[in-house]
């Protein structure tokens, strides 16, 4: 492993990850914070204001949180432009796999490989995905859930396991 250098942006990204972790009660506040304010952007979530408010009290760092546009094309245009132009008004971004990979592979994000984090509770596929861009460009502190919908005209009872979902999908697509 190479030499680890921590510049302001890297420090703030790590601090924000810790702040995120603190909002979910899985860490302790760092005593080394140099900057008292960070700028974050991510998805709309009404609970974040409350969580970040608690984190600000716990760690003493103000979190300025902005919401990404609702339309996916606008999100991609904005974050791609920021990366290409070296926009420095952002310290931390909640990013999905596509955005995290794009920023990492293009050299727009700080490689966080040198930061010691607990990955024991991540499944192997998430660890592999996190390292796919040749470095660590995302620190997972929460994983969201995606809803599944089903057509009641095709499926009388919704599947409750992956195996049931696969079997149901195969049974309604035979011959199509």
Tab-separated table of N, CA and C in Angstrom:
chain	number	residue	atom	x	y	z
A	1	UNK	N	0.849	-1.178	0.000
A	1	UNK	CA	0.000	0.000	0.000
A	1	UNK	C	0.889	1.234	0.000
A	2	UNK	N	0.528	2.247	-0.812
A	2	UNK	CA	1.336	3.454	-0.937
A	2	UNK	C	1.171	4.395	0.236
A	3	UNK	N	1.887	5.502	0.137
A	3	UNK	CA	1.849	6.516	1.187
A	3	UNK	C	0.467	7.143	1.268
A	4	UNK	N	0.005	7.396	2.461
A	4	UNK	CA	-1.294	8.016	2.664
A	4	UNK	C	-1.117	9.492	2.957
A	5	UNK	N	-1.690	10.330	2.096
A	5	UNK	CA	-1.683	11.781	2.312
A	5	UNK	C	-3.117	12.226	2.453
A	6	UNK	N	-3.367	13.048	3.428
A	6	UNK	CA	-4.721	13.504	3.684
A	6	UNK	C	-4.781	15.015	3.489
A	7	UNK	N	-5.416	15.438	2.372
A	7	UNK	CA	-5.591	16.870	2.157
A	7	UNK	C	-6.956	17.303	2.713
A	8	UNK	N	-7.286	18.577	2.570
A	8	UNK	CA	-8.524	19.107	3.145
A	8	UNK	C	-9.749	18.352	2.632
A	9	UNK	N	-9.828	18.142	1.325
A	9	UNK	CA	-10.995	17.466	0.752
A	9	UNK	C	-11.097	16.037	1.271
A	10	UNK	N	-9.982	15.324	1.296
A	10	UNK	CA	-9.989	13.962	1.809
A	10	UNK	C	-10.394	13.915	3.273
A	11	UNK	N	-9.863	14.859	4.044
A	11	UNK	CA	-10.224	14.923	5.455
A	11	UNK	C	-11.714	15.167	5.619
A	12	UNK	N	-12.250	16.117	4.847
A	12	UNK	CA	-13.670	16.437	4.972
A	12	UNK	C	-14.540	15.278	4.510
A	13	UNK	N	-14.108	14.571	3.473
A	13	UNK	CA	-14.880	13.417	3.035
A	13	UNK	C	-14.918	12.352	4.122
A	14	UNK	N	-13.782	12.096	4.719
A	14	UNK	CA	-13.743	11.122	5.807
A	14	UNK	C	-14.557	11.578	7.001
A	15	UNK	N	-14.464	12.858	7.324
A	15	UNK	CA	-15.215	13.412	8.443
A	15	UNK	C	-16.710	13.298	8.175
A	16	UNK	N	-17.109	13.558	6.942
A	16	UNK	CA	-18.530	13.455	6.607
A	16	UNK	C	-19.013	12.018	6.713
A	17	UNK	N	-18.170	11.083	6.320
A	17	UNK	CA	-18.544	9.675	6.461
A	17	UNK	C	-18.724	9.332	7.930
A	18	UNK	N	-17.824	9.845	8.758
A	18	UNK	CA	-17.949	9.633	10.206
A	18	UNK	C	-19.220	10.312	10.700
A	19	UNK	N	-19.488	11.517	10.200
A	19	UNK	CA	-20.710	12.220	10.601
A	19	UNK	C	-21.930	11.404	10.224
A	20	UNK	N	-21.905	10.840	9.013
A	20	UNK	CA	-23.008	9.981	8.601
A	20	UNK	C	-23.130	8.780	9.507
A	21	UNK	N	-22.001	8.185	9.839
A	21	UNK	CA	-22.021	7.026	10.730
A	21	UNK	C	-22.561	7.417	12.096
A	22	UNK	N	-22.166	8.594	12.573
A	22	UNK	CA	-22.638	9.042	13.883
A	22	UNK	C	-24.147	9.230	13.899
A	23	UNK	N	-24.707	9.670	12.771
A	23	UNK	CA	-26.150	9.874	12.749
A	23	UNK	C	-26.891	8.569	12.946
A	24	UNK	N	-26.221	7.465	12.641
A	24	UNK	CA	-26.853	6.161	12.827
A	24	UNK	C	-26.304	5.455	14.055
A	25	UNK	N	-25.539	6.186	14.880
A	25	UNK	CA	-25.099	5.653	16.159
A	25	UNK	C	-24.037	4.580	16.068
A	26	UNK	N	-23.109	4.667	15.092
A	26	UNK	CA	-22.120	3.602	14.961
A	26	UNK	C	-20.697	4.130	15.017
A	27	UNK	N	-20.456	5.169	15.795
A	27	UNK	CA	-19.094	5.664	15.901
A	27	UNK	C	-18.960	6.669	17.020
A	28	UNK	N	-17.763	7.245	17.120
A	28	UNK	CA	-17.535	8.302	18.103
A	28	UNK	C	-17.001	9.515	17.377
A	29	UNK	N	-17.209	10.683	17.923
A	29	UNK	CA	-16.822	11.929	17.267
A	29	UNK	C	-15.306	12.087	17.223
A	30	UNK	N	-14.771	12.469	16.046
A	30	UNK	CA	-13.331	12.706	15.964
A	30	UNK	C	-12.974	14.035	16.615
A	31	UNK	N	-11.845	14.056	17.315
A	31	UNK	CA	-11.422	15.277	17.993
A	31	UNK	C	-10.509	16.119	17.120
A	32	UNK	N	-10.237	15.654	15.879
A	32	UNK	CA	-9.248	16.327	15.053
A	32	UNK	C	-9.839	17.233	13.982
A	33	UNK	N	-11.114	17.469	14.013
A	33	UNK	CA	-11.755	18.255	12.959
A	33	UNK	C	-11.133	19.646	12.848
A	34	UNK	N	-10.675	19.972	11.645
A	34	UNK	CA	-10.074	21.287	11.417
A	34	UNK	C	-11.119	22.275	10.917
A	35	UNK	N	-11.897	21.866	9.927
A	35	UNK	CA	-12.940	22.723	9.403
A	35	UNK	C	-14.212	22.462	10.199
A	36	UNK	N	-15.007	23.472	10.386
A	36	UNK	CA	-16.225	23.315	11.172
A	36	UNK	C	-17.461	23.300	10.284
A	37	UNK	N	-17.277	23.124	8.968
A	37	UNK	CA	-18.408	23.141	8.055
A	37	UNK	C	-18.081	22.288	6.831
A	38	UNK	N	-19.040	21.490	6.384
A	38	UNK	CA	-18.872	20.724	5.159
A	38	UNK	C	-20.093	20.900	4.271
A	39	UNK	N	-19.887	20.754	2.970
A	39	UNK	CA	-20.958	20.848	1.986
A	39	UNK	C	-21.208	19.470	1.400
A	40	UNK	N	-22.452	19.024	1.525
A	40	UNK	CA	-22.850	17.711	1.032
A	40	UNK	C	-23.997	17.864	0.049
A	41	UNK	N	-24.122	16.872	-0.837
A	41	UNK	CA	-25.281	16.803	-1.717
A	41	UNK	C	-25.689	15.354	-1.833
A	42	UNK	N	-26.967	15.122	-2.041
A	42	UNK	CA	-27.448	13.754	-2.178
A	42	UNK	C	-28.928	13.727	-2.471
A	43	UNK	N	-29.505	12.587	-2.236
A	43	UNK	CA	-30.907	12.352	-2.560
A	43	UNK	C	-31.815	13.006	-1.529
A	44	UNK	N	-33.008	13.288	-1.952
A	44	UNK	CA	-33.998	13.893	-1.072
A	44	UNK	C	-34.452	12.876	-0.029
A	45	UNK	N	-34.417	13.301	1.213
A	45	UNK	CA	-34.867	12.442	2.306
A	45	UNK	C	-35.228	13.347	3.475
A	46	UNK	N	-36.499	13.406	3.820
A	46	UNK	CA	-36.932	14.318	4.886
A	46	UNK	C	-36.275	14.052	6.241
A	47	UNK	N	-35.809	12.847	6.487
A	47	UNK	CA	-35.191	12.513	7.780
A	47	UNK	C	-33.775	13.049	7.919
A	48	UNK	N	-33.131	13.379	6.806
A	48	UNK	CA	-31.733	13.780	6.876
A	48	UNK	C	-31.522	15.054	7.685
A	49	UNK	N	-32.424	16.022	7.574
A	49	UNK	CA	-32.258	17.272	8.327
A	49	UNK	C	-32.176	16.982	9.822
A	50	UNK	N	-33.051	16.126	10.326
A	50	UNK	CA	-33.033	15.754	11.743
A	50	UNK	C	-31.743	15.012	12.098
A	51	UNK	N	-31.344	14.058	11.260
A	51	UNK	CA	-30.138	13.278	11.529
A	51	UNK	C	-28.889	14.155	11.498
A	52	UNK	N	-28.793	15.028	10.503
A	52	UNK	CA	-27.629	15.903	10.419
A	52	UNK	C	-27.618	16.912	11.554
A	53	UNK	N	-28.784	17.349	11.987
A	53	UNK	CA	-28.860	18.246	13.141
A	53	UNK	C	-28.281	17.590	14.378
A	54	UNK	N	-28.613	16.321	14.593
A	54	UNK	CA	-28.053	15.576	15.737
A	54	UNK	C	-26.549	15.402	15.578
A	55	UNK	N	-26.105	15.083	14.348
A	55	UNK	CA	-24.673	14.890	14.104
A	55	UNK	C	-23.909	16.184	14.353
A	56	UNK	N	-24.468	17.318	13.928
A	56	UNK	CA	-23.811	18.610	14.146
A	56	UNK	C	-23.585	18.858	15.632
A	57	UNK	N	-24.579	18.535	16.454
A	57	UNK	CA	-24.431	18.704	17.902
A	57	UNK	C	-23.370	17.757	18.459
A	58	UNK	N	-23.345	16.528	17.958
A	58	UNK	CA	-22.416	15.513	18.476
A	58	UNK	C	-20.968	15.785	18.080
A	59	UNK	N	-20.734	16.267	16.861
A	59	UNK	CA	-19.350	16.412	16.394
A	59	UNK	C	-18.909	17.858	16.210
A	60	UNK	N	-19.854	18.794	16.299
A	60	UNK	CA	-19.485	20.203	16.202
A	60	UNK	C	-19.137	20.673	14.802
A	61	UNK	N	-19.617	19.990	13.796
A	61	UNK	CA	-19.365	20.380	12.406
A	61	UNK	C	-20.703	20.659	11.734
A	62	UNK	N	-20.837	21.842	11.135
A	62	UNK	CA	-22.068	22.202	10.430
A	62	UNK	C	-22.113	21.462	9.107
A	63	UNK	N	-23.242	20.842	8.819
A	63	UNK	CA	-23.422	20.100	7.572
A	63	UNK	C	-24.413	20.854	6.709
A	64	UNK	N	-23.910	21.424	5.612
A	64	UNK	CA	-24.768	22.101	4.640
A	64	UNK	C	-25.185	21.066	3.609
A	65	UNK	N	-26.452	20.670	3.633
A	65	UNK	CA	-26.923	19.591	2.765
A	65	UNK	C	-27.822	20.144	1.679
A	66	UNK	N	-27.503	19.812	0.436
A	66	UNK	CA	-28.305	20.218	-0.708
A	66	UNK	C	-28.827	18.956	-1.390
A	67	UNK	N	-29.945	19.084	-2.067
A	67	UNK	CA	-30.603	17.931	-2.687
A	67	UNK	C	-30.338	17.929	-4.188
A	68	UNK	N	-30.005	16.755	-4.695
A	68	UNK	CA	-29.823	16.592	-6.139
A	68	UNK	C	-31.157	16.806	-6.845
A	69	UNK	N	-31.115	17.173	-8.126
A	69	UNK	CA	-32.370	17.345	-8.867
A	69	UNK	C	-33.189	16.053	-8.887
A	70	UNK	N	-34.487	16.184	-9.054
A	70	UNK	CA	-35.370	15.020	-9.066
A	70	UNK	C	-35.244	14.215	-10.359
A	71	UNK	N	-34.932	14.871	-11.447
A	71	UNK	CA	-34.854	14.208	-12.755
A	71	UNK	C	-33.448	13.637	-12.962
A	72	UNK	N	-33.352	12.343	-13.291
A	72	UNK	CA	-32.071	11.653	-13.415
A	72	UNK	C	-31.154	12.319	-14.438
A	73	UNK	N	-31.677	12.746	-15.578
A	73	UNK	CA	-30.843	13.406	-16.589
A	73	UNK	C	-30.184	14.660	-16.014
A	74	UNK	N	-30.922	15.402	-15.207
A	74	UNK	CA	-30.376	16.611	-14.593
A	74	UNK	C	-29.288	16.270	-13.562
A	75	UNK	N	-29.489	15.177	-12.819
A	75	UNK	CA	-28.472	14.730	-11.856
A	75	UNK	C	-27.178	14.426	-12.596
A	76	UNK	N	-27.273	13.605	-13.639
A	76	UNK	CA	-26.080	13.197	-14.373
A	76	UNK	C	-25.385	14.391	-15.026
A	77	UNK	N	-26.155	15.313	-15.576
A	77	UNK	CA	-25.567	16.501	-16.200
A	77	UNK	C	-24.805	17.328	-15.148
A	78	UNK	N	-25.428	17.532	-14.000
A	78	UNK	CA	-24.832	18.363	-12.951
A	78	UNK	C	-23.546	17.735	-12.402
A	79	UNK	N	-23.615	16.468	-12.010
A	79	UNK	CA	-22.442	15.868	-11.384
A	79	UNK	C	-21.317	15.610	-12.381
A	80	UNK	N	-21.666	15.362	-13.647
A	80	UNK	CA	-20.633	15.188	-14.674
A	80	UNK	C	-19.928	16.518	-14.928
A	81	UNK	N	-20.689	17.578	-15.028
A	81	UNK	CA	-20.094	18.906	-15.218
A	81	UNK	C	-19.195	19.271	-14.037
A	82	UNK	N	-19.657	18.986	-12.826
A	82	UNK	CA	-18.843	19.268	-11.640
A	82	UNK	C	-17.523	18.515	-11.696
A	83	UNK	N	-17.584	17.252	-12.054
A	83	UNK	CA	-16.360	16.457	-12.130
A	83	UNK	C	-15.419	16.963	-13.201
A	84	UNK	N	-15.950	17.240	-14.383
A	84	UNK	CA	-15.124	17.685	-15.507
A	84	UNK	C	-14.487	19.046	-15.267
A	85	UNK	N	-15.153	19.904	-14.530
A	85	UNK	CA	-14.639	21.260	-14.309
A	85	UNK	C	-13.860	21.407	-13.012
A	86	UNK	N	-13.810	20.340	-12.206
A	86	UNK	CA	-13.088	20.426	-10.938
A	86	UNK	C	-13.798	21.272	-9.897
A	87	UNK	N	-15.109	21.337	-9.979
A	87	UNK	CA	-15.905	22.115	-9.019
A	87	UNK	C	-15.496	21.755	-7.595
A	88	UNK	N	-15.188	22.771	-6.782
A	88	UNK	CA	-14.706	22.494	-5.425
A	88	UNK	C	-15.658	22.960	-4.330
A	89	UNK	N	-16.909	23.197	-4.673
A	89	UNK	CA	-17.884	23.632	-3.679
A	89	UNK	C	-18.580	22.479	-2.978
A	90	UNK	N	-18.053	21.290	-3.154
A	90	UNK	CA	-18.678	20.098	-2.609
A	90	UNK	C	-17.629	19.266	-1.887
A	91	UNK	N	-17.936	18.840	-0.687
A	91	UNK	CA	-17.014	18.011	0.087
A	91	UNK	C	-17.417	16.543	0.082
A	92	UNK	N	-18.712	16.274	0.117
A	92	UNK	CA	-19.208	14.902	0.189
A	92	UNK	C	-20.453	14.777	-0.679
A	93	UNK	N	-20.557	13.629	-1.356
A	93	UNK	CA	-21.729	13.368	-2.179
A	93	UNK	C	-22.259	11.976	-1.858
A	94	UNK	N	-23.562	11.880	-1.598
A	94	UNK	CA	-24.186	10.570	-1.530
A	94	UNK	C	-24.275	10.090	-2.965
A	95	UNK	N	-23.630	8.988	-3.276
A	95	UNK	CA	-23.561	8.541	-4.657
A	95	UNK	C	-23.941	7.075	-4.777
A	96	UNK	N	-24.590	6.755	-5.872
A	96	UNK	CA	-24.883	5.355	-6.145
A	96	UNK	C	-23.687	4.732	-6.856
A	97	UNK	N	-23.830	3.491	-7.268
A	97	UNK	CA	-22.732	2.764	-7.899
A	97	UNK	C	-22.255	3.445	-9.176
A	98	UNK	N	-23.177	3.901	-9.999
A	98	UNK	CA	-22.821	4.536	-11.268
A	98	UNK	C	-22.028	5.822	-11.035
A	99	UNK	N	-22.544	6.684	-10.183
A	99	UNK	CA	-21.880	7.965	-9.919
A	99	UNK	C	-20.541	7.746	-9.222
A	100	UNK	N	-20.513	6.901	-8.199
A	100	UNK	CA	-19.263	6.620	-7.489
A	100	UNK	C	-18.202	6.065	-8.422
A	101	UNK	N	-18.597	5.128	-9.279
A	101	UNK	CA	-17.656	4.555	-10.240
A	101	UNK	C	-17.165	5.578	-11.248
A	102	UNK	N	-18.084	6.393	-11.758
A	102	UNK	CA	-17.720	7.408	-12.744
A	102	UNK	C	-16.730	8.412	-12.152
A	103	UNK	N	-16.998	8.872	-10.939
A	103	UNK	CA	-16.099	9.840	-10.310
A	103	UNK	C	-14.755	9.208	-9.993
A	104	UNK	N	-14.763	7.956	-9.549
A	104	UNK	CA	-13.508	7.276	-9.230
A	104	UNK	C	-12.669	7.006	-10.473
A	105	UNK	N	-13.274	6.440	-11.502
A	105	UNK	CA	-12.531	6.086	-12.715
A	105	UNK	C	-11.998	7.302	-13.460
A	106	UNK	N	-12.664	8.437	-13.327
A	106	UNK	CA	-12.216	9.648	-14.012
A	106	UNK	C	-11.272	10.501	-13.168
A	107	UNK	N	-10.970	10.048	-11.954
A	107	UNK	CA	-10.048	10.790	-11.109
A	107	UNK	C	-10.647	12.035	-10.482
A	108	UNK	N	-11.964	12.105	-10.411
A	108	UNK	CA	-12.623	13.287	-9.852
A	108	UNK	C	-12.825	13.164	-8.344
A	109	UNK	N	-12.716	11.960	-7.813
A	109	UNK	CA	-12.947	11.730	-6.378
A	109	UNK	C	-11.642	11.340	-5.715
A	110	UNK	N	-11.574	11.592	-4.443
A	110	UNK	CA	-10.411	11.249	-3.634
A	110	UNK	C	-10.427	9.749	-3.353
A	111	UNK	N	-9.289	9.078	-3.547
A	111	UNK	CA	-9.182	7.658	-3.213
A	111	UNK	C	-9.064	7.534	-1.699
A	112	UNK	N	-9.996	6.822	-1.096
A	112	UNK	CA	-10.060	6.698	0.356
A	112	UNK	C	-9.496	5.363	0.841
A	113	UNK	N	-8.711	4.692	0.001
A	113	UNK	CA	-8.171	3.373	0.352
A	113	UNK	C	-7.365	3.389	1.640
A	114	UNK	N	-6.698	4.485	1.936
A	114	UNK	CA	-5.845	4.545	3.116
A	114	UNK	C	-6.582	4.771	4.413
A	115	UNK	N	-7.872	5.009	4.348
A	115	UNK	CA	-8.654	5.237	5.562
A	115	UNK	C	-9.079	3.885	6.116
A	116	UNK	N	-8.799	3.668	7.366
A	116	UNK	CA	-9.150	2.409	8.009
A	116	UNK	C	-10.634	2.421	8.348
A	117	UNK	N	-11.371	1.530	7.701
A	117	UNK	CA	-12.803	1.426	7.971
A	117	UNK	C	-13.151	-0.036	8.212
A	118	UNK	N	-14.210	-0.273	8.953
A	118	UNK	CA	-14.672	-1.622	9.213
A	118	UNK	C	-15.521	-2.087	8.042
A	119	UNK	N	-15.060	-3.125	7.354
A	119	UNK	CA	-15.835	-3.683	6.252
A	119	UNK	C	-16.301	-5.102	6.561
A	120	UNK	N	-16.150	-5.528	7.805
A	120	UNK	CA	-16.522	-6.888	8.172
A	120	UNK	C	-18.007	-7.176	7.982
A	121	UNK	N	-18.841	-6.131	8.055
A	121	UNK	CA	-20.272	-6.364	7.933
A	121	UNK	C	-20.801	-6.134	6.524
A	122	UNK	N	-19.912	-5.936	5.549
A	122	UNK	CA	-20.329	-5.788	4.161
A	122	UNK	C	-20.216	-7.125	3.445
A	123	UNK	N	-21.195	-7.424	2.606
A	123	UNK	CA	-21.111	-8.654	1.819
A	123	UNK	C	-20.006	-8.497	0.776
A	124	UNK	N	-19.443	-9.617	0.332
A	124	UNK	CA	-18.306	-9.590	-0.587
A	124	UNK	C	-18.594	-8.805	-1.865
A	125	UNK	N	-19.796	-8.920	-2.406
A	125	UNK	CA	-20.118	-8.198	-3.647
A	125	UNK	C	-20.018	-6.685	-3.461
A	126	UNK	N	-20.416	-6.191	-2.295
A	126	UNK	CA	-20.315	-4.756	-2.024
A	126	UNK	C	-18.852	-4.352	-1.904
A	127	UNK	N	-18.038	-5.181	-1.245
A	127	UNK	CA	-16.603	-4.896	-1.153
A	127	UNK	C	-15.979	-4.854	-2.542
A	128	UNK	N	-16.328	-5.828	-3.395
A	128	UNK	CA	-15.795	-5.865	-4.760
A	128	UNK	C	-16.228	-4.626	-5.536
A	129	UNK	N	-17.488	-4.268	-5.424
A	129	UNK	CA	-18.005	-3.093	-6.117
A	129	UNK	C	-17.308	-1.831	-5.641
A	130	UNK	N	-17.062	-1.745	-4.363
A	130	UNK	CA	-16.417	-0.570	-3.787
A	130	UNK	C	-14.999	-0.384	-4.328
A	131	UNK	N	-14.346	-1.471	-4.706
A	131	UNK	CA	-12.970	-1.415	-5.197
A	131	UNK	C	-12.859	-1.521	-6.719
A	132	UNK	N	-13.968	-1.592	-7.427
A	132	UNK	CA	-13.959	-1.844	-8.862
A	132	UNK	C	-13.262	-0.760	-9.672
A	133	UNK	N	-13.226	0.441	-9.191
A	133	UNK	CA	-12.650	1.554	-9.947
A	133	UNK	C	-11.163	1.743	-9.661
A	134	UNK	N	-10.525	0.754	-9.031
A	134	UNK	CA	-9.096	0.861	-8.755
A	134	UNK	C	-8.765	1.601	-7.480
A	135	UNK	N	-9.699	1.777	-6.641
A	135	UNK	CA	-9.514	2.455	-5.361
A	135	UNK	C	-10.837	2.455	-4.630
A	136	UNK	N	-10.860	3.026	-3.469
A	136	UNK	CA	-12.106	3.123	-2.707
A	136	UNK	C	-12.602	4.555	-2.821
A	137	UNK	N	-13.740	4.716	-3.452
A	137	UNK	CA	-14.296	6.048	-3.676
A	137	UNK	C	-15.640	6.239	-2.986
A	138	UNK	N	-16.045	5.228	-2.246
A	138	UNK	CA	-17.298	5.306	-1.503
A	138	UNK	C	-17.107	4.632	-0.163
A	139	UNK	N	-17.602	5.251	0.882
A	139	UNK	CA	-17.627	4.640	2.206
A	139	UNK	C	-19.087	4.349	2.525
A	140	UNK	N	-19.408	3.091	2.665
A	140	UNK	CA	-20.784	2.716	2.950
A	140	UNK	C	-21.069	2.898	4.430
A	141	UNK	N	-22.138	3.623	4.738
A	141	UNK	CA	-22.564	3.704	6.126
A	141	UNK	C	-24.022	3.321	6.245
A	142	UNK	N	-24.697	3.203	5.123
A	142	UNK	CA	-26.068	2.721	5.116
A	142	UNK	C	-26.364	2.201	3.717
A	143	UNK	N	-27.199	1.224	3.652
A	143	UNK	CA	-27.647	0.711	2.369
A	143	UNK	C	-29.151	0.855	2.322
A	144	UNK	N	-29.642	1.402	1.238
A	144	UNK	CA	-31.075	1.615	1.099
A	144	UNK	C	-31.783	0.354	0.630
A	145	UNK	N	-33.068	0.401	0.646
A	145	UNK	CA	-33.894	-0.704	0.179
A	145	UNK	C	-34.687	-0.233	-1.037
A	146	UNK	N	-34.824	-1.102	-1.985
A	146	UNK	CA	-35.592	-0.788	-3.180
A	146	UNK	C	-36.897	-1.576	-3.146
A	147	UNK	N	-38.015	-0.927	-3.403
A	147	UNK	CA	-39.292	-1.650	-3.395
A	147	UNK	C	-39.459	-2.464	-4.679
A	148	UNK	N	-40.174	-3.553	-4.571
A	148	UNK	CA	-40.535	-4.358	-5.727
A	148	UNK	C	-42.044	-4.290	-5.893
A	149	UNK	N	-42.482	-4.134	-7.119
A	149	UNK	CA	-43.910	-4.092	-7.419
A	149	UNK	C	-44.272	-5.385	-8.152
A	150	UNK	N	-45.529	-5.737	-8.084
A	150	UNK	CA	-45.975	-6.900	-8.842
A	150	UNK	C	-47.365	-6.630	-9.406
A	151	UNK	N	-47.663	-7.297	-10.512
A	151	UNK	CA	-48.931	-7.142	-11.202
A	151	UNK	C	-49.899	-8.189	-10.657
A	152	UNK	N	-50.943	-7.752	-9.972
A	152	UNK	CA	-51.904	-8.673	-9.360
A	152	UNK	C	-52.650	-9.498	-10.389
A	153	UNK	N	-52.695	-9.015	-11.635
A	153	UNK	CA	-53.347	-9.790	-12.691
A	153	UNK	C	-52.491	-10.984	-13.112
A	154	UNK	N	-51.183	-10.898	-12.940
A	154	UNK	CA	-50.275	-11.979	-13.315
A	154	UNK	C	-49.844	-12.834	-12.138
A	155	UNK	N	-49.756	-12.230	-10.953
A	155	UNK	CA	-49.245	-12.922	-9.774
A	155	UNK	C	-50.253	-12.735	-8.640
A	156	UNK	N	-50.881	-13.829	-8.234
A	156	UNK	CA	-51.919	-13.742	-7.200
A	156	UNK	C	-51.340	-13.367	-5.833
A	157	UNK	N	-50.222	-13.979	-5.485
A	157	UNK	CA	-49.592	-13.737	-4.182
A	157	UNK	C	-48.158	-13.282	-4.409
A	158	UNK	N	-47.733	-12.179	-3.794
A	158	UNK	CA	-46.362	-11.704	-4.027
A	158	UNK	C	-45.334	-12.678	-3.453
A	159	UNK	N	-44.221	-12.862	-4.164
A	159	UNK	CA	-43.154	-13.709	-3.625
A	159	UNK	C	-42.555	-13.079	-2.377
A	160	UNK	N	-42.068	-13.908	-1.463
A	160	UNK	CA	-41.475	-13.403	-0.221
A	160	UNK	C	-39.994	-13.738	-0.090
A	161	UNK	N	-39.461	-14.513	-1.041
A	161	UNK	CA	-38.028	-14.825	-1.045
A	161	UNK	C	-37.509	-14.654	-2.472
A	162	UNK	N	-36.174	-14.580	-2.613
A	162	UNK	CA	-35.585	-14.481	-3.950
A	162	UNK	C	-35.933	-15.719	-4.773
A	163	UNK	N	-35.893	-16.876	-4.143
A	163	UNK	CA	-36.196	-18.119	-4.862
A	163	UNK	C	-37.626	-18.086	-5.397
A	164	UNK	N	-38.578	-17.638	-4.569
A	164	UNK	CA	-39.966	-17.525	-5.019
A	164	UNK	C	-40.096	-16.507	-6.145
A	165	UNK	N	-39.369	-15.405	-6.042
A	165	UNK	CA	-39.447	-14.389	-7.087
A	165	UNK	C	-38.942	-14.937	-8.424
A	166	UNK	N	-37.827	-15.655	-8.401
A	166	UNK	CA	-37.274	-16.228	-9.621
A	166	UNK	C	-38.239	-17.263	-10.204
A	167	UNK	N	-38.776	-18.127	-9.351
A	167	UNK	CA	-39.719	-19.145	-9.817
A	167	UNK	C	-40.968	-18.497	-10.407
A	168	UNK	N	-41.489	-17.475	-9.757
A	168	UNK	CA	-42.673	-16.781	-10.241
A	168	UNK	C	-42.384	-16.101	-11.580
A	169	UNK	N	-41.243	-15.440	-11.680
A	169	UNK	CA	-40.879	-14.770	-12.930
A	169	UNK	C	-40.779	-15.777	-14.072
A	170	UNK	N	-40.173	-16.923	-13.810
A	170	UNK	CA	-40.060	-17.961	-14.844
A	170	UNK	C	-41.430	-18.494	-15.239
A	171	UNK	N	-42.316	-18.660	-14.252
A	171	UNK	CA	-43.629	-19.244	-14.551
A	171	UNK	C	-44.508	-18.314	-15.378
A	172	UNK	N	-44.351	-17.019	-15.256
A	172	UNK	CA	-45.214	-16.098	-16.017
A	172	UNK	C	-44.577	-15.632	-17.319
A	173	UNK	N	-43.347	-16.043	-17.599
A	173	UNK	CA	-42.696	-15.618	-18.847
A	173	UNK	C	-42.436	-16.779	-19.804
A	174	UNK	N	-42.877	-17.987	-19.475
A	174	UNK	CA	-42.668	-19.135	-20.352
A	174	UNK	C	-43.365	-18.893	-21.686
A	175	UNK	N	-42.603	-19.118	-22.759
A	175	UNK	CA	-43.174	-18.987	-24.090
A	175	UNK	C	-43.209	-17.569	-24.614
A	176	UNK	N	-42.818	-16.605	-23.826
A	176	UNK	CA	-42.824	-15.209	-24.290
A	176	UNK	C	-41.516	-14.868	-24.975
